[in-house]
PDB file of C-alpha atoms and ligand atoms in Angstrom:
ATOM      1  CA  UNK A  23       0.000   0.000   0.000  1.00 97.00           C
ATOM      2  CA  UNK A  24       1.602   2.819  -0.942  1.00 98.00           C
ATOM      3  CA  UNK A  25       1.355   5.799   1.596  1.00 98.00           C
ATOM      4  CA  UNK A  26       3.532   8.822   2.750  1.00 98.00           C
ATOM      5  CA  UNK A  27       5.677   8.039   5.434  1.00 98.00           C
ATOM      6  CA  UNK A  28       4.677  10.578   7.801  1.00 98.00           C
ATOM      7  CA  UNK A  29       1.832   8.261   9.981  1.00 98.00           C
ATOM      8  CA  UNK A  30       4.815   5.515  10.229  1.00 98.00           C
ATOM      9  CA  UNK A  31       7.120   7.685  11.443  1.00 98.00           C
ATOM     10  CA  UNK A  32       4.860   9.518  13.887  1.00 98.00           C
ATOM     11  CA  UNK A  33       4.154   5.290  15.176  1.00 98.00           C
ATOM     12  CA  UNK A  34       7.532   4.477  15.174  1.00 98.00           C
ATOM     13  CA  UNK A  35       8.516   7.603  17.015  1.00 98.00           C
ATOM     14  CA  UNK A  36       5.517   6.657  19.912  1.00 98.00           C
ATOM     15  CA  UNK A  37       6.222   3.315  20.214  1.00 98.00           C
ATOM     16  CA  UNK A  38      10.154   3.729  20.295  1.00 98.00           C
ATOM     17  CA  UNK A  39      11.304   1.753  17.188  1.00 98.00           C
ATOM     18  CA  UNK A  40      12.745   2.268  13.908  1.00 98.00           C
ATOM     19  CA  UNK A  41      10.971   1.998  10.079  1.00 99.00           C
ATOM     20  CA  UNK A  42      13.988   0.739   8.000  1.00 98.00           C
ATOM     21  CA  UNK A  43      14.759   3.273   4.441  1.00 98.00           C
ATOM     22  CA  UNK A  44      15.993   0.517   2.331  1.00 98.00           C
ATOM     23  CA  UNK A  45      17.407   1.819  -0.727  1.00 98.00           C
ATOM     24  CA  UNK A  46      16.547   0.429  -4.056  1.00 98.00           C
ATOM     25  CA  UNK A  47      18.842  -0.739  -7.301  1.00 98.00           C
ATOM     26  CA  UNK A  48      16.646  -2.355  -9.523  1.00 98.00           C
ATOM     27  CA  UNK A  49      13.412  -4.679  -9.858  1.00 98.00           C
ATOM     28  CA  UNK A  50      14.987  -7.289  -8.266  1.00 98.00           C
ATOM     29  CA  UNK A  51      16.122  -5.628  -5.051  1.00 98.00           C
ATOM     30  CA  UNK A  52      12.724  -3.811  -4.814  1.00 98.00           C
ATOM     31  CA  UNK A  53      10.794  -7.486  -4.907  1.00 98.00           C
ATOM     32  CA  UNK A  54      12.829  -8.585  -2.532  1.00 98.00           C
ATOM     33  CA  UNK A  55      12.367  -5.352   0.311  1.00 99.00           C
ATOM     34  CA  UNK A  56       8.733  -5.485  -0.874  1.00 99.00           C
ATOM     35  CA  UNK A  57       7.803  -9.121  -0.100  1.00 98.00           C
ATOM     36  CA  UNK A  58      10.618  -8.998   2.895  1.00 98.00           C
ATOM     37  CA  UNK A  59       8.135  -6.156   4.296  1.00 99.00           C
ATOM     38  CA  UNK A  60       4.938  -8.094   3.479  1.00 98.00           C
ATOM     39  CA  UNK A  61       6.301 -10.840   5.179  1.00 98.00           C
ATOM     40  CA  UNK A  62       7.442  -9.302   8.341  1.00 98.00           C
ATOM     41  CA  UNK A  63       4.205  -7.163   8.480  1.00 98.00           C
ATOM     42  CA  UNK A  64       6.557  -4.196   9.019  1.00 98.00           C
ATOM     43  CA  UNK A  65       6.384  -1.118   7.031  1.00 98.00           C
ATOM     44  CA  UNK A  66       8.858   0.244   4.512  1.00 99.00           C
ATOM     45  CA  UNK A  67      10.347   3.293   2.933  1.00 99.00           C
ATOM     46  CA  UNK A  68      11.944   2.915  -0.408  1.00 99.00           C
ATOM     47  CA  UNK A  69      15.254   4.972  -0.920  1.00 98.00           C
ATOM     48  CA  UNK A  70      15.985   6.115  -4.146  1.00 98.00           C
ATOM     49  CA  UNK A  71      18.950   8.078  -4.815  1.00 98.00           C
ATOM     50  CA  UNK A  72      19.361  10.646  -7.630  1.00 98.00           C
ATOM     51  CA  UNK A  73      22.058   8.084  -9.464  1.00 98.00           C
ATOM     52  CA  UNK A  74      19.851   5.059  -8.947  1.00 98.00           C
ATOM     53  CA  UNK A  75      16.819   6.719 -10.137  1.00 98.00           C
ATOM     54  CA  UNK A  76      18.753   7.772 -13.425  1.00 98.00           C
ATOM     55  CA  UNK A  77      19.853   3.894 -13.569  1.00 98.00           C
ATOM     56  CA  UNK A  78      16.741   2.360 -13.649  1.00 98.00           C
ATOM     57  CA  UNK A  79      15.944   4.891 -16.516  1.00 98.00           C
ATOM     58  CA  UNK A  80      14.503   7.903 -14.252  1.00 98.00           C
ATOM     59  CA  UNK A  81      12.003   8.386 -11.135  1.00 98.00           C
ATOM     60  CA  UNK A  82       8.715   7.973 -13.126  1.00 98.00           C
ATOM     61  CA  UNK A  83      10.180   4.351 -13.838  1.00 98.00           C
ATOM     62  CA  UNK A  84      10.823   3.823 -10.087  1.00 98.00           C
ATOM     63  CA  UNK A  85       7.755   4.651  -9.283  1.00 98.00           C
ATOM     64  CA  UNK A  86       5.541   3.049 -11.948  1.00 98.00           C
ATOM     65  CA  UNK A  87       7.420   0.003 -11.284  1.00 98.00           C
ATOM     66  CA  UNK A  88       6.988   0.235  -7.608  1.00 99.00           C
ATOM     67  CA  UNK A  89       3.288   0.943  -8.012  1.00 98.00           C
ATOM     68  CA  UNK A  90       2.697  -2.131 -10.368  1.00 98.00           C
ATOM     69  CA  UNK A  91       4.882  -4.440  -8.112  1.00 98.00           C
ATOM     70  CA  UNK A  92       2.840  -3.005  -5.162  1.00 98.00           C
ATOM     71  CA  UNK A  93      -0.616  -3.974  -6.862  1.00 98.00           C
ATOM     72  CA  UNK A  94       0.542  -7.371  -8.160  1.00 98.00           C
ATOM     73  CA  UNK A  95       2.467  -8.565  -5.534  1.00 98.00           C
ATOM     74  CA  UNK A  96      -0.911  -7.586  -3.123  1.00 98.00           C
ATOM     75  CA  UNK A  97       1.346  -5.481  -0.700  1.00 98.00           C
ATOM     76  CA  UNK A  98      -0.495  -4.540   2.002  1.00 98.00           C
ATOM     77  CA  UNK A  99       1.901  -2.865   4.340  1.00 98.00           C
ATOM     78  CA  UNK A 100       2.415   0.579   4.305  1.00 98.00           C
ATOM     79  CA  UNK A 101       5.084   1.550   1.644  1.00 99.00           C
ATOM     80  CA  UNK A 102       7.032   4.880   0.871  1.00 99.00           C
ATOM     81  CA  UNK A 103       8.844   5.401  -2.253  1.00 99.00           C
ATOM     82  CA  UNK A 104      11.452   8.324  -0.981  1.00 98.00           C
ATOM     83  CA  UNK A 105      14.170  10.580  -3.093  1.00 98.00           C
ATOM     84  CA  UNK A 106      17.124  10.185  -1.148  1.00 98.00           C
ATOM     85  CA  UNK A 107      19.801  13.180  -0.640  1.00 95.00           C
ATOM     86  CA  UNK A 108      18.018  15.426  -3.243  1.00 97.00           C
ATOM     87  CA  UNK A 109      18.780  18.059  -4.928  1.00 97.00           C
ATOM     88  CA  UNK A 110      15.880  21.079  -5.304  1.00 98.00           C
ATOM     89  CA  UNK A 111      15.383  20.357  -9.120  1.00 98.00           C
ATOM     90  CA  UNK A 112      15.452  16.415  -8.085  1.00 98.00           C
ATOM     91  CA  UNK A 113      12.926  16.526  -5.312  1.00 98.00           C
ATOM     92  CA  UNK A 114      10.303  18.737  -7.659  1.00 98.00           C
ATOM     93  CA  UNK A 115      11.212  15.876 -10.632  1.00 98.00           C
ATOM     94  CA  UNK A 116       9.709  13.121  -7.707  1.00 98.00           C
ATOM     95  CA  UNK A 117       7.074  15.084  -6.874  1.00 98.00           C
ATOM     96  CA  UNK A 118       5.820  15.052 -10.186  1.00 98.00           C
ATOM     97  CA  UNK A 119       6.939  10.884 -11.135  1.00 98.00           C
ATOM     98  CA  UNK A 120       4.497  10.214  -8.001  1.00 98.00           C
ATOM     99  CA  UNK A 121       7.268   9.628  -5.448  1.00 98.00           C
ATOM    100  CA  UNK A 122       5.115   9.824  -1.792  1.00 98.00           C
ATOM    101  CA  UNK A 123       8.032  11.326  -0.223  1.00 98.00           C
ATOM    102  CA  UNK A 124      11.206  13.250  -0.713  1.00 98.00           C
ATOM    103  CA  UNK A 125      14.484  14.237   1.038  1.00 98.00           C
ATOM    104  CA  UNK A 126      15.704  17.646   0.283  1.00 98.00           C
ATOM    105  CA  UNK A 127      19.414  17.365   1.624  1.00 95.00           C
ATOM    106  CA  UNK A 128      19.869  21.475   1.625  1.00 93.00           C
ATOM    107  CA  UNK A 129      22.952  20.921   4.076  1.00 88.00           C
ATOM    108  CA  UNK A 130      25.915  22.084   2.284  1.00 88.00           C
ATOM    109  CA  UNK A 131      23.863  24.903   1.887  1.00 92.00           C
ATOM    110  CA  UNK A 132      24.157  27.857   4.283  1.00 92.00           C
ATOM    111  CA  UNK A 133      21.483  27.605   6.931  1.00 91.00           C
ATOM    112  CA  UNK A 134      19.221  30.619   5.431  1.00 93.00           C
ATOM    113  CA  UNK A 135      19.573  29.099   2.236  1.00 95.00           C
ATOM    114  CA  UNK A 136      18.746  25.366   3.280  1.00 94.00           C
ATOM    115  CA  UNK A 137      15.487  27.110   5.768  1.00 95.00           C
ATOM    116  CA  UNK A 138      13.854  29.111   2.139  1.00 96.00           C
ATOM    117  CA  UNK A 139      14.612  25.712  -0.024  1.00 97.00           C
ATOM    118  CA  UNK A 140      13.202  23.441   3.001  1.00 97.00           C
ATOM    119  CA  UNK A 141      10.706  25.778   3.464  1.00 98.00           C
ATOM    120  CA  UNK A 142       8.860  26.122  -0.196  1.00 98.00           C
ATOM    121  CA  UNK A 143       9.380  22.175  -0.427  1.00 98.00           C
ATOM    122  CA  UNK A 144       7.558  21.855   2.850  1.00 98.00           C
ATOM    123  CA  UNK A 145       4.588  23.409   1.393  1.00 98.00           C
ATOM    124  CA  UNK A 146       4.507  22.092  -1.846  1.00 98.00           C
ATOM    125  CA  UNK A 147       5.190  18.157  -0.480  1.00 98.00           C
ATOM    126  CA  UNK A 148       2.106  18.561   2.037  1.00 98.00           C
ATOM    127  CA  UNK A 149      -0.155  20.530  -0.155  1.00 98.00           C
ATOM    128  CA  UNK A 150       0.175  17.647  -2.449  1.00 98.00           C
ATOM    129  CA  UNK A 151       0.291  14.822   0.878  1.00 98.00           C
ATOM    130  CA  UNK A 152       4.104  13.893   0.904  1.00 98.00           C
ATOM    131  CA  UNK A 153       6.011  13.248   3.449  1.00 98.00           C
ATOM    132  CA  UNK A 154       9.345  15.496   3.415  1.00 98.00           C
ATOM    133  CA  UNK A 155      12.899  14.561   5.326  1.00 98.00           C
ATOM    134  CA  UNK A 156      15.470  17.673   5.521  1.00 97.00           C
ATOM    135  CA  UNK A 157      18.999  17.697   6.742  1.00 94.00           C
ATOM    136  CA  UNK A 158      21.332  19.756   8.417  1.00 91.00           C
ATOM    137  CA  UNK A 159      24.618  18.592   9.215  1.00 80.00           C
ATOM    138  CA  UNK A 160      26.653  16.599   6.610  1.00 75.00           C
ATOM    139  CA  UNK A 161      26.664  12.636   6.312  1.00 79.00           C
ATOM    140  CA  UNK A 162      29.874  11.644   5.565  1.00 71.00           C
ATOM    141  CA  UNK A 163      31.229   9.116   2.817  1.00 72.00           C
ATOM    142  CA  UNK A 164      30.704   9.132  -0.432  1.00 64.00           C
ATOM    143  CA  UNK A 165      27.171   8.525  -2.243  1.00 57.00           C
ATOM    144  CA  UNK A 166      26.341   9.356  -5.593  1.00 59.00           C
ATOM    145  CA  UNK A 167      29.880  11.820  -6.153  1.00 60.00           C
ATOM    146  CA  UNK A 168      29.664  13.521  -2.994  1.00 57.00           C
ATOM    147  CA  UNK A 169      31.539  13.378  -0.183  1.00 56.00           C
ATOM    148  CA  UNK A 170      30.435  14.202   2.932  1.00 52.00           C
ATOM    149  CA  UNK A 171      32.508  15.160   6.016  1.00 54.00           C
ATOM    150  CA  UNK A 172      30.941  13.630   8.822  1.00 67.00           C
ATOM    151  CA  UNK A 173      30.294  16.365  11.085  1.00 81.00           C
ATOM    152  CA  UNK A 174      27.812  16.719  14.231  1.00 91.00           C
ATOM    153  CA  UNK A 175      24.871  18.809  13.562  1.00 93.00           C
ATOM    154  CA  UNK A 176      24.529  22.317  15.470  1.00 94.00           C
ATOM    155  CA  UNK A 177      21.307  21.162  17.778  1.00 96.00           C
ATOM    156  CA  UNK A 178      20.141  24.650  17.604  1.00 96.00           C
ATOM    157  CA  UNK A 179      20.003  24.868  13.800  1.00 95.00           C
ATOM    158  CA  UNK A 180      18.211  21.250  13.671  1.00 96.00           C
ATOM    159  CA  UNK A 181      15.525  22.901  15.810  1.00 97.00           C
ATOM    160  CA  UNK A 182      15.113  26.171  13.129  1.00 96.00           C
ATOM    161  CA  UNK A 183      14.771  23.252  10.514  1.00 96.00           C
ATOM    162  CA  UNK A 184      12.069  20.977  12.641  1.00 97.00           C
ATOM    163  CA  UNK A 185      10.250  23.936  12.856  1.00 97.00           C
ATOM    164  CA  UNK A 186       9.774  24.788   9.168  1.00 97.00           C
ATOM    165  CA  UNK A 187       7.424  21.309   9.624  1.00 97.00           C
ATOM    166  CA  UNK A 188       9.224  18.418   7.828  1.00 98.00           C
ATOM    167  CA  UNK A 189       8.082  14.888   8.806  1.00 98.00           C
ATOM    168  CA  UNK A 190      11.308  13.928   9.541  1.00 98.00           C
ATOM    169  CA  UNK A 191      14.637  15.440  10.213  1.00 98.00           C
ATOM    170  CA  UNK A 192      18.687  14.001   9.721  1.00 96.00           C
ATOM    171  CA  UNK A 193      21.254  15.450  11.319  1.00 93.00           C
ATOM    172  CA  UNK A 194      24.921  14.249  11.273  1.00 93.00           C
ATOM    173  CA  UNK A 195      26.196  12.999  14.361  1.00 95.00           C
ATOM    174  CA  UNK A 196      29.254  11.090  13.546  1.00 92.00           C
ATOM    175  CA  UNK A 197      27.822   8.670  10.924  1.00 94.00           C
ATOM    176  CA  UNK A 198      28.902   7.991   7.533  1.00 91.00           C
ATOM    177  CA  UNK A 199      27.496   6.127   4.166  1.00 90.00           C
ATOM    178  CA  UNK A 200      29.736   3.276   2.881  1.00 89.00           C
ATOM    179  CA  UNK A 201      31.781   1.106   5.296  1.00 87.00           C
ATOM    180  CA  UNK A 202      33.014   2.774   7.909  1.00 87.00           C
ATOM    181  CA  UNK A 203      36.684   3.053   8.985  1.00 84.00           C
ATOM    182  CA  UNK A 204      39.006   1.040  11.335  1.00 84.00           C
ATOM    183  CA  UNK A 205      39.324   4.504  13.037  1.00 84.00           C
ATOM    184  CA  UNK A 206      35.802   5.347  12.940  1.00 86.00           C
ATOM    185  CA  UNK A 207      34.825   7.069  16.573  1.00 87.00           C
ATOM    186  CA  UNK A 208      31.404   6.122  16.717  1.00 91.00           C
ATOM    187  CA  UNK A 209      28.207   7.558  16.688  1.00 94.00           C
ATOM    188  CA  UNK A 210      28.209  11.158  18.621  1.00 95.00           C
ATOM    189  CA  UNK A 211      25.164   9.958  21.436  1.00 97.00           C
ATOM    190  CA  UNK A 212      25.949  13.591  23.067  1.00 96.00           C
ATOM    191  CA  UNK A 213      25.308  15.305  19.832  1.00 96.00           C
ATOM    192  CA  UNK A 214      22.155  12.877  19.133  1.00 97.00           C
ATOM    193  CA  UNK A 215      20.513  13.440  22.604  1.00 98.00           C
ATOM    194  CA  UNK A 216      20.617  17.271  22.723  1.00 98.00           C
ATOM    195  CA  UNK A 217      19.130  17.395  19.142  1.00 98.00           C
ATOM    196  CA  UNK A 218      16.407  15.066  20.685  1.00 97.00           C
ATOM    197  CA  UNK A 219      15.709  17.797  23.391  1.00 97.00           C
ATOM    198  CA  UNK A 220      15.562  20.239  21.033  1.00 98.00           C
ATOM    199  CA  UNK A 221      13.315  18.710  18.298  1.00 97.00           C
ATOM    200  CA  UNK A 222      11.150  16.588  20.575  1.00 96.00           C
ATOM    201  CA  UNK A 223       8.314  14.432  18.768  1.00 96.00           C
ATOM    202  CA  UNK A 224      10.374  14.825  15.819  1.00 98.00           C
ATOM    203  CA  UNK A 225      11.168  11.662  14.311  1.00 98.00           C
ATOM    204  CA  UNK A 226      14.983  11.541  13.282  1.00 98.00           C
ATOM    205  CA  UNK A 227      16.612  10.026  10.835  1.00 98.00           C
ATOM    206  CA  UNK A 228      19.731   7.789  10.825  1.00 97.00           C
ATOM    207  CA  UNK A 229      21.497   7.808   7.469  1.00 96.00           C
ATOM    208  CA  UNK A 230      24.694   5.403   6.979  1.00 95.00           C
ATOM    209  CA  UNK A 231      23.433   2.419   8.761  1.00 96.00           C
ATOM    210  CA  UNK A 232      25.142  -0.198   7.338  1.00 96.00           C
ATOM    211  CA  UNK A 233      27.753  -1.485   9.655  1.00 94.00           C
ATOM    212  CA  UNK A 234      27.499   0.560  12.577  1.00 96.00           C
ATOM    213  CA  UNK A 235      27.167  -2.011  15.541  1.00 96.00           C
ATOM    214  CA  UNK A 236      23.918  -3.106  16.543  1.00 97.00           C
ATOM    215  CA  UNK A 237      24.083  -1.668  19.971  1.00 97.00           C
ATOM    216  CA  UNK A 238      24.988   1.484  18.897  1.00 97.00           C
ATOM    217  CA  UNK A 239      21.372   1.263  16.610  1.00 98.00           C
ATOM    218  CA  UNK A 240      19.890   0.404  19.426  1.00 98.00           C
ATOM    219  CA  UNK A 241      20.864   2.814  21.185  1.00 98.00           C
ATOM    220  CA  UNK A 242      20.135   5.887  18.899  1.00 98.00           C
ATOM    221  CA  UNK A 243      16.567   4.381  18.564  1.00 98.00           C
ATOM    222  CA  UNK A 244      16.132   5.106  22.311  1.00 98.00           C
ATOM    223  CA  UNK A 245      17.550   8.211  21.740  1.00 97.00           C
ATOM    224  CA  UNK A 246      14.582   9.640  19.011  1.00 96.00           C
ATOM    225  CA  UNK A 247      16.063   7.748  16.069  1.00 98.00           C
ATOM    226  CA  UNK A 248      12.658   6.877  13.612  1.00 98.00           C
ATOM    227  CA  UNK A 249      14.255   6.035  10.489  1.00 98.00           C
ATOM    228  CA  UNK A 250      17.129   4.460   9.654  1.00 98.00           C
ATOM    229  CA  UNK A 251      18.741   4.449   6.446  1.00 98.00           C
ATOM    230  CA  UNK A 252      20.308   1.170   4.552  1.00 98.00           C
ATOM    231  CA  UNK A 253      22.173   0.262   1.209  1.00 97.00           C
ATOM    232  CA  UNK A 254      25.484  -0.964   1.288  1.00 97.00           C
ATOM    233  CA  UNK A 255      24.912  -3.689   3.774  1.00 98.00           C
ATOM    234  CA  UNK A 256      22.265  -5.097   0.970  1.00 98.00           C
ATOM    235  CA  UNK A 257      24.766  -4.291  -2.219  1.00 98.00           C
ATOM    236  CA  UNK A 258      27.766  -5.844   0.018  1.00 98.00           C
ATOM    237  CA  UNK A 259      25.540  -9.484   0.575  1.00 98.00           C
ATOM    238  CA  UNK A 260      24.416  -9.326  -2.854  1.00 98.00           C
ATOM    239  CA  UNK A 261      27.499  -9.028  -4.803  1.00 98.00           C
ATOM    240  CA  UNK A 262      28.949 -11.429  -2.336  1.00 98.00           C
ATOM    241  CA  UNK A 263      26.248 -14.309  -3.138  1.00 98.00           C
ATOM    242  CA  UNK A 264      26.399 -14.030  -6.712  1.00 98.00           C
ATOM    243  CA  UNK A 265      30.150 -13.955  -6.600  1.00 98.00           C
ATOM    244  CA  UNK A 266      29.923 -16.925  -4.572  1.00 98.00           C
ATOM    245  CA  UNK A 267      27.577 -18.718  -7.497  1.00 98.00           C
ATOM    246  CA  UNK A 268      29.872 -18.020 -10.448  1.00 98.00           C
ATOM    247  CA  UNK A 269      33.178 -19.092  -8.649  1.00 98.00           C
ATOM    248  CA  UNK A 270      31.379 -22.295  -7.828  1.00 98.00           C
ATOM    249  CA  UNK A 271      30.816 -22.421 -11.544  1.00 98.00           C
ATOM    250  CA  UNK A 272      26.818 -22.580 -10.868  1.00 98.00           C
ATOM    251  CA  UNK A 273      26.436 -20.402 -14.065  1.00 98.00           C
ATOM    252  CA  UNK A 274      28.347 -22.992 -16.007  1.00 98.00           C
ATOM    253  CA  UNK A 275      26.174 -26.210 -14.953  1.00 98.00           C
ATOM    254  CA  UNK A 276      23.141 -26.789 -17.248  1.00 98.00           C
ATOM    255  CA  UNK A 277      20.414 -23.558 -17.509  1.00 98.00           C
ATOM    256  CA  UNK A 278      22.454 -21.958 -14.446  1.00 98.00           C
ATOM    257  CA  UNK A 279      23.758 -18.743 -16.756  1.00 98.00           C
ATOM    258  CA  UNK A 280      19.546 -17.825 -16.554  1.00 98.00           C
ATOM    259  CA  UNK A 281      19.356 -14.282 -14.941  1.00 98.00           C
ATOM    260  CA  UNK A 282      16.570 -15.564 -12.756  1.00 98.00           C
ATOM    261  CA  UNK A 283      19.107 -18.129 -11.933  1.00 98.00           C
ATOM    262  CA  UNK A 284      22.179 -16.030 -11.277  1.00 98.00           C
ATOM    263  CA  UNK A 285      20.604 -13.433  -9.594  1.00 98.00           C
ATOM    264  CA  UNK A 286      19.021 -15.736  -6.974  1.00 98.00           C
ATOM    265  CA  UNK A 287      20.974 -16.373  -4.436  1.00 98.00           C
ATOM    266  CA  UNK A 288      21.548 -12.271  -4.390  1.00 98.00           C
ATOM    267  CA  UNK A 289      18.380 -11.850  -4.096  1.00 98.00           C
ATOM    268  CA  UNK A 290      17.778 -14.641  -1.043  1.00 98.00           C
ATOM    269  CA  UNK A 291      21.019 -12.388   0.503  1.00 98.00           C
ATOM    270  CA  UNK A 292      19.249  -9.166   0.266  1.00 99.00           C
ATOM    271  CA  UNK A 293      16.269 -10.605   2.039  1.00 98.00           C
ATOM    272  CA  UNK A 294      17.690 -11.990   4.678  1.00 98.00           C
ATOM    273  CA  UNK A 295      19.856  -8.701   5.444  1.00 98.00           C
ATOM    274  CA  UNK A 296      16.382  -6.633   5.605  1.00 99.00           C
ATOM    275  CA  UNK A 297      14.756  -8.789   7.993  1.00 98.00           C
ATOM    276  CA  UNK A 298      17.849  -8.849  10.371  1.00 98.00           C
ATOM    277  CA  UNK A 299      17.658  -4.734   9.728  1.00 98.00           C
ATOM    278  CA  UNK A 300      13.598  -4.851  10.466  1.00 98.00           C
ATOM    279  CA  UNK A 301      14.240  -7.207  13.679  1.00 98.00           C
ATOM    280  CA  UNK A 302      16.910  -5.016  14.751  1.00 98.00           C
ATOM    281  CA  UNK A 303      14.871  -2.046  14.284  1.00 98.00           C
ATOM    282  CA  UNK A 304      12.342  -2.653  15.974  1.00 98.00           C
ATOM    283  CA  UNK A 305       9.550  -2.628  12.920  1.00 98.00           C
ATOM    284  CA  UNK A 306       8.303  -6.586  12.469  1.00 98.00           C
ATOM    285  CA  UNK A 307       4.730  -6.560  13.305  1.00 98.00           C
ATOM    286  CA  UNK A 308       4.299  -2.695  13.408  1.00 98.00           C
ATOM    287  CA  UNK A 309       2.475  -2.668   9.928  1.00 97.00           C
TER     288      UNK A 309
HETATM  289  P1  13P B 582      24.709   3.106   3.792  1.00 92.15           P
HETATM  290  O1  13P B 582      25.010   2.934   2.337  1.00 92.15           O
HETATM  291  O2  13P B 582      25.946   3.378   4.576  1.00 92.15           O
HETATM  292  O3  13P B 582      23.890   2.012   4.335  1.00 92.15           O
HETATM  293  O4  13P B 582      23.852   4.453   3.923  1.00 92.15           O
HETATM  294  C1  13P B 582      22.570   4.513   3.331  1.00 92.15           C
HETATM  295  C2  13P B 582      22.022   5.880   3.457  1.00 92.15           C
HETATM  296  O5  13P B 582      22.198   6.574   4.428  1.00 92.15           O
HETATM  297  C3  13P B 582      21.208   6.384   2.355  1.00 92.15           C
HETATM  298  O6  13P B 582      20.909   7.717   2.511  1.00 92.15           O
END
């Protein structure tokens, strides 16, 4: 059922656990999070970069195809289809593809430039019912080109950004995309609980969460953490089980070069690392 994510946010913030943003790649992957979700009876939110949308041939395909698999597949747990880190011109192109939520990442912005962009997106998302995520404070890693520094989010500027109304707020507190490093310091709990105090029922969003430990998720959902954000863990177990097929040769033995074939066992890995995220989270059963 495809919905805004703003009422399983709002849930998820009550009742202290996390809705998983599982970014998508291609039909495949989004199959897999979709009947992973169904499954669990948890709900979902669909991340979809600015590069990923352009690979699967742009955002109206994304959502079309998430639409049709929706319908077919007879999802009925609540399901977002979210632009991920966009740009202005990218969030108004997912507005009008159908997307029923969007992340306008104005942080490398100066702060009264990323409050008037966050705040006109604001009104256009809910006039039309979307759900809208803003950030302040830069993500480090790399995704899509750009790399992000890592910093901790000025508590006080996260507030001025809550306030503009967005459903859901990220704010850098010492995580990264990617892998993280040997000499990673860990997530920034200080920085995380004195945004909490100042946004309050604000659900907050945890980008980078593949491979941070699992207490330190835990942790950060106690702490006001709704969402959290996921996509290399999945890439990392699927390239790893197809890699594992084709040096066994499986793509060699009879019919076993068939895409449905050689995809499979990717596919089986990408399940089974969403439903460790959704138990971890929190989300199983909160459809
Ligand atoms: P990871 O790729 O580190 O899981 O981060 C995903 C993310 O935060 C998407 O915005």
């Amino acid at each position: 059922m495809l919905v805004s994510a703003t009422e399983m946010l709002k849930k998820a913030k009550e009742g202290h656990y996390a809705v998983g943003q599982i970014n998508i790649n291609n039909l495949e992957w989004t199959k897999a999070v979709l009947q992973t979700a169904q499954e669990l009876n948890s709900p979902v939110i669909l991340g979809v970069s600015e590069g990923a949308g352009k690979y699967m041939g742009g955002f109206k395909t994304v959502q079309d195809m998430v639409a049709a698999l929706d319908e077919e597949m007879k999802i009925t747990v609540p399901v977002a289809t979210h632009l991920d880190h966009g740009t202005y011109e990218g969030c108004y192109k997912c507005i009008k593809a159908g997307f029923t939520s969007i992340m306008f990442d104005g942080s490398h912005y100066p702060i009264d430039e990323n409050i008037a962009k966050t705040t006109e997106l604001v009104h256009v998302a809910h006039q039309l019912g979307l759900s809208i995520e803003a950030e302040v404070g830069a993500i480090g890693g790399e995704e899509d080109g750009v790399i992000g520094r890592g910093e901790c989010a000025d508590p006080d500027e996260c507030k001025q950004i809550a306030d503009l109304g967005v459903d859901m707020l990220a704010a850098g507190i010492g995580n990264i995309h990617g892998k993280y490093p040997a000499d990673w310091e860990g997530l920034s709990f200080e920085t995380l609980d004195a945004i909490q105090q100042k946004t309050g029922i604000m659900p907050l969003v945890l980008h980078g969460g593949s491979g941070i430990p699992n207490e330190m998720v835990k942790k950060a959902i106690t702490l006001g953490v709704s969402k959290v954000n996921v996509n290399t863990e999945c890439q990392l177990a699927f390239a790893d089980a197809v890699r594992k097929y084709i040096e066994a040769g499986k793509d060699l033995e009879g019919k076993g070069f068939d895409p449905r074939k050689l995809l499979a066992p990717g596919v089986e890995a990408i399940k089974a690392t969403v439903k460790e995220k959704f138990e971890l989270f929190g989300s199983v059963g909160k459809a």
